[in-house]
Amino acid sequence: MTIQEIFDRFDSIGSCVFATIGNGYPETRIAHFLACDEEGLYFMTMTTKPFYRQLKESGRVSVCALGADPSVRMTEDRQLEMKPGYFIRVTGDVREVGMEEIKAKNNPDFAYGIEDQERYPAMTTFVMYRAKGEIYDYDFDMKTRDHKLERMRFSFGGFPVEKAGLSITDACIGCGTCMRGCSFKAIRKEGDRYVIDGSRCDECGNCLVHCPAGAVRHKGL
Ligand code: SF4
Ligand code: SF4
């Protein structure tokens, strides 16, 4: 995915949750991305806020947003119903960008930010220049396709990406219990082996709990 495509996904949602660490605790607030270019994703804050101090102290931020109707309904047969949608998240390194650097870009996408910074001099801009993230596209009731999840991981600026999903090791004895029990349809048989498709796997752990051979590798403790 390009930086522009990542930005467009966040921008179509608008309000996003920005998380930093303050005095050892996670802290969140609602904000939005201002613009993007080939270096990364840009956002603004004010130098008078704890958000600014935390960004300067750690040089890191994590952002997520929900692109869907957020309501969750209980059906008559006591199942939770969520309309199809997607989560998007990105985590990475940030640096403060000076006004002169922003102006030198000569990019109309930054016009609003420049005006805002001139109106409110305590405003400042950061760019997330190295990051990884994921789009978690869900249709839990399988109304639009025959599987629940499509997860897509991305990165830019050279940030390493961990593959989505759990995995099956050589300890597998080929009993098929995991595939029969996976409601996400994330497990398939390839010859004598069973494999997990990480793009469909929710990492729910159901296969791990029921595997008689301890062959499913997880990512927790
Ligand atoms: S349940 Fe375990 S042993 Fe059985 S097919 Fe799945 S991974 Fe292999
Ligand atoms: S962790 Fe859950 S979703 Fe992933 S393969 Fe196992 S049972 Fe399926």
XYZ file of C-alpha atoms and ligand atoms in Angstrom:
237
model
C 0.000 0.000 0.000
C 1.246 3.481 -0.774
C 1.388 6.269 1.826
C -1.325 8.066 -0.160
C -3.620 5.017 0.045
C -3.023 4.747 3.797
C -3.759 8.454 4.223
C -6.954 8.179 2.134
C -8.260 5.388 4.359
C -7.718 7.475 7.501
C -8.976 10.637 5.822
C -12.236 9.017 4.744
C -12.914 8.268 8.423
C -11.748 11.648 9.752
C -11.577 11.312 13.528
C -8.836 8.937 14.678
C -7.469 7.873 18.071
C -3.848 8.971 18.617
C -2.015 7.141 21.411
C 1.201 8.082 23.200
C 2.774 7.255 26.557
C 2.584 9.838 29.348
C 4.230 9.213 32.734
C 4.349 5.510 31.920
C 0.667 5.193 30.965
C -0.994 5.045 27.549
C -2.899 8.236 26.748
C -5.273 8.740 23.832
C -7.007 11.658 22.128
C -9.047 12.229 18.970
C -7.287 13.988 16.093
C -6.888 13.603 12.336
C -4.157 13.429 9.723
C -3.546 16.685 7.890
C -1.889 15.489 4.695
C 0.682 13.082 3.313
C 3.585 13.044 0.884
C 6.382 10.660 -0.057
C 7.936 11.030 3.407
C 4.909 10.071 5.476
C 1.696 11.050 7.252
C 1.375 14.537 8.766
C -0.681 15.725 11.723
C -0.778 18.791 13.971
C -0.922 19.595 17.645
C -0.018 22.521 19.899
C 3.259 22.934 21.738
C 1.294 23.712 24.923
C -0.282 20.234 25.157
C 0.894 17.025 26.871
C 0.469 15.342 23.458
C 3.309 17.520 22.131
C 5.555 16.772 25.110
C 4.916 13.040 24.769
C 5.641 13.075 21.033
C 8.910 14.909 21.650
C 9.905 12.594 24.514
C 9.255 9.289 22.750
C 9.299 10.168 19.042
C 6.521 7.602 18.607
C 2.776 7.439 18.118
C 0.099 4.863 17.369
C -3.120 5.756 15.531
C -6.281 3.778 14.860
C -9.742 4.419 13.455
C -12.940 2.561 12.666
C -14.399 2.884 9.179
C -17.880 1.516 9.777
C -21.184 1.843 11.555
C -19.915 1.284 15.130
C -23.213 -0.020 16.518
C -23.321 -3.585 17.812
C -26.751 -5.263 18.012
C -27.856 -8.365 19.911
C -29.966 -10.594 17.616
C -32.993 -12.625 18.769
C -30.837 -15.768 19.015
C -28.402 -13.836 21.245
C -25.625 -13.332 18.690
C -23.758 -10.046 18.334
C -24.327 -8.431 14.955
C -21.886 -5.880 13.483
C -22.259 -4.371 10.047
C -19.253 -4.965 7.739
C -16.452 -2.414 8.052
C -12.764 -2.047 8.721
C -10.314 -0.973 11.367
C -7.085 0.704 10.334
C -4.068 1.258 12.549
C -0.548 2.544 12.115
C 2.339 2.775 14.588
C 5.669 4.426 14.057
C 8.300 7.090 14.478
C 7.605 10.808 14.252
C 9.575 14.022 13.993
C 8.529 17.646 14.271
C 8.506 19.564 10.989
C 9.236 23.306 11.010
C 6.995 25.821 9.265
C 9.735 26.736 6.782
C 10.095 23.100 5.765
C 6.332 22.804 5.282
C 6.196 25.976 3.173
C 9.155 24.835 1.059
C 7.153 21.778 0.023
C 4.971 24.054 -2.070
C 2.241 21.456 -1.764
C -1.382 22.707 -1.798
C -2.381 19.862 0.526
C -0.544 21.692 3.331
C -2.291 25.050 2.737
C -4.841 24.518 5.505
C -2.093 23.551 7.969
C -0.040 26.637 7.127
C -3.063 28.911 7.595
C -3.924 27.211 10.870
C -0.381 27.571 12.145
C -0.402 31.280 11.250
C -3.737 31.730 13.060
C -2.598 29.776 16.131
C 1.177 30.237 16.577
C 1.406 27.469 19.191
C 0.435 24.979 16.468
C 3.107 22.672 15.134
C 3.314 19.783 12.689
C 4.691 16.254 12.970
C 5.336 13.671 10.305
C 5.134 9.924 10.879
C 8.030 8.959 8.623
C 8.587 5.282 9.450
C 5.695 3.036 10.367
C 3.838 -0.258 10.129
C 0.134 -0.892 10.173
C -2.821 -2.961 9.193
C -6.257 -2.808 7.654
C -8.570 -5.293 9.355
C -11.557 -5.605 7.050
C -14.395 -7.564 8.631
C -17.724 -9.014 7.649
C -18.434 -11.231 10.631
C -21.849 -12.299 9.331
C -20.381 -13.070 5.873
C -23.024 -11.003 4.083
C -20.708 -9.775 1.320
C -18.249 -12.715 0.983
C -17.708 -16.284 2.197
C -15.138 -15.495 4.914
C -15.082 -13.081 7.818
C -11.735 -11.320 7.596
C -9.325 -9.765 5.148
C -6.262 -8.398 6.934
C -3.671 -6.421 5.040
C -0.398 -5.355 6.633
C 1.753 -2.515 5.323
C 4.802 -0.483 6.208
C 6.853 2.427 4.940
C 10.202 4.019 5.730
C 11.732 0.559 6.233
C 9.693 -0.443 9.298
C 9.666 -4.261 9.726
C 6.276 -6.010 9.519
C 5.216 -9.118 11.420
C 3.024 -11.485 9.416
C -0.630 -11.558 10.509
C -2.094 -14.763 11.953
C -0.933 -17.773 13.931
C 1.038 -20.574 12.267
C 1.300 -24.368 12.298
C 4.611 -26.079 12.996
C 6.074 -29.419 11.851
C 4.606 -31.010 15.003
C 1.259 -31.219 13.138
C -0.086 -34.795 12.885
C -2.654 -33.900 10.224
C -5.842 -34.644 12.206
C -7.772 -31.671 10.730
C -9.368 -30.624 14.047
C -8.157 -27.048 13.634
C -9.627 -26.603 10.165
C -13.019 -27.964 11.185
C -13.147 -25.584 14.157
C -12.005 -22.381 12.476
C -15.063 -20.194 11.876
C -12.844 -17.705 10.020
C -12.081 -20.266 7.273
C -8.415 -19.408 7.710
C -7.009 -22.965 7.622
C -6.554 -25.070 4.490
C -4.978 -28.408 3.698
C -1.964 -28.436 1.396
C -0.983 -32.038 0.698
C -0.360 -33.608 4.108
C 0.062 -30.235 5.786
C -2.385 -27.784 7.290
C -1.589 -24.114 6.890
C -3.062 -20.912 8.272
C -3.807 -18.045 5.900
C -2.701 -15.053 7.988
C -4.830 -12.636 5.987
C -7.973 -14.406 7.244
C -6.814 -15.381 10.755
C -8.188 -13.472 13.744
C -5.563 -14.967 16.106
C -8.525 -16.128 18.216
C -6.602 -19.169 19.450
C -9.373 -21.726 18.885
C -7.107 -23.960 16.792
C -4.341 -23.744 19.383
C -6.614 -24.731 22.263
C -7.974 -27.798 20.428
C -4.804 -29.013 18.704
C -3.893 -32.441 20.189
C -0.256 -32.099 19.133
C 0.546 -28.611 20.390
C 1.434 -27.699 16.818
C 0.001 -24.191 16.644
C 2.492 -21.421 17.310
C 1.029 -18.347 18.962
C 2.274 -14.805 19.611
C 1.363 -14.329 23.271
C 3.347 -15.265 26.364
S -5.276 -29.653 15.046
Fe -3.045 -29.563 15.280
S -2.342 -31.610 14.650
Fe -4.452 -31.410 13.944
S -4.238 -30.660 11.803
Fe -4.454 -28.840 13.120
S -2.357 -28.248 13.630
Fe -2.254 -30.324 12.827
S -6.383 -18.508 15.484
Fe -8.608 -18.618 15.159
S -8.907 -17.618 13.186
Fe -6.752 -18.128 13.299
S -6.590 -20.102 12.311
Fe -6.831 -20.483 14.525
S -9.035 -20.798 14.801
Fe -8.746 -19.817 12.790
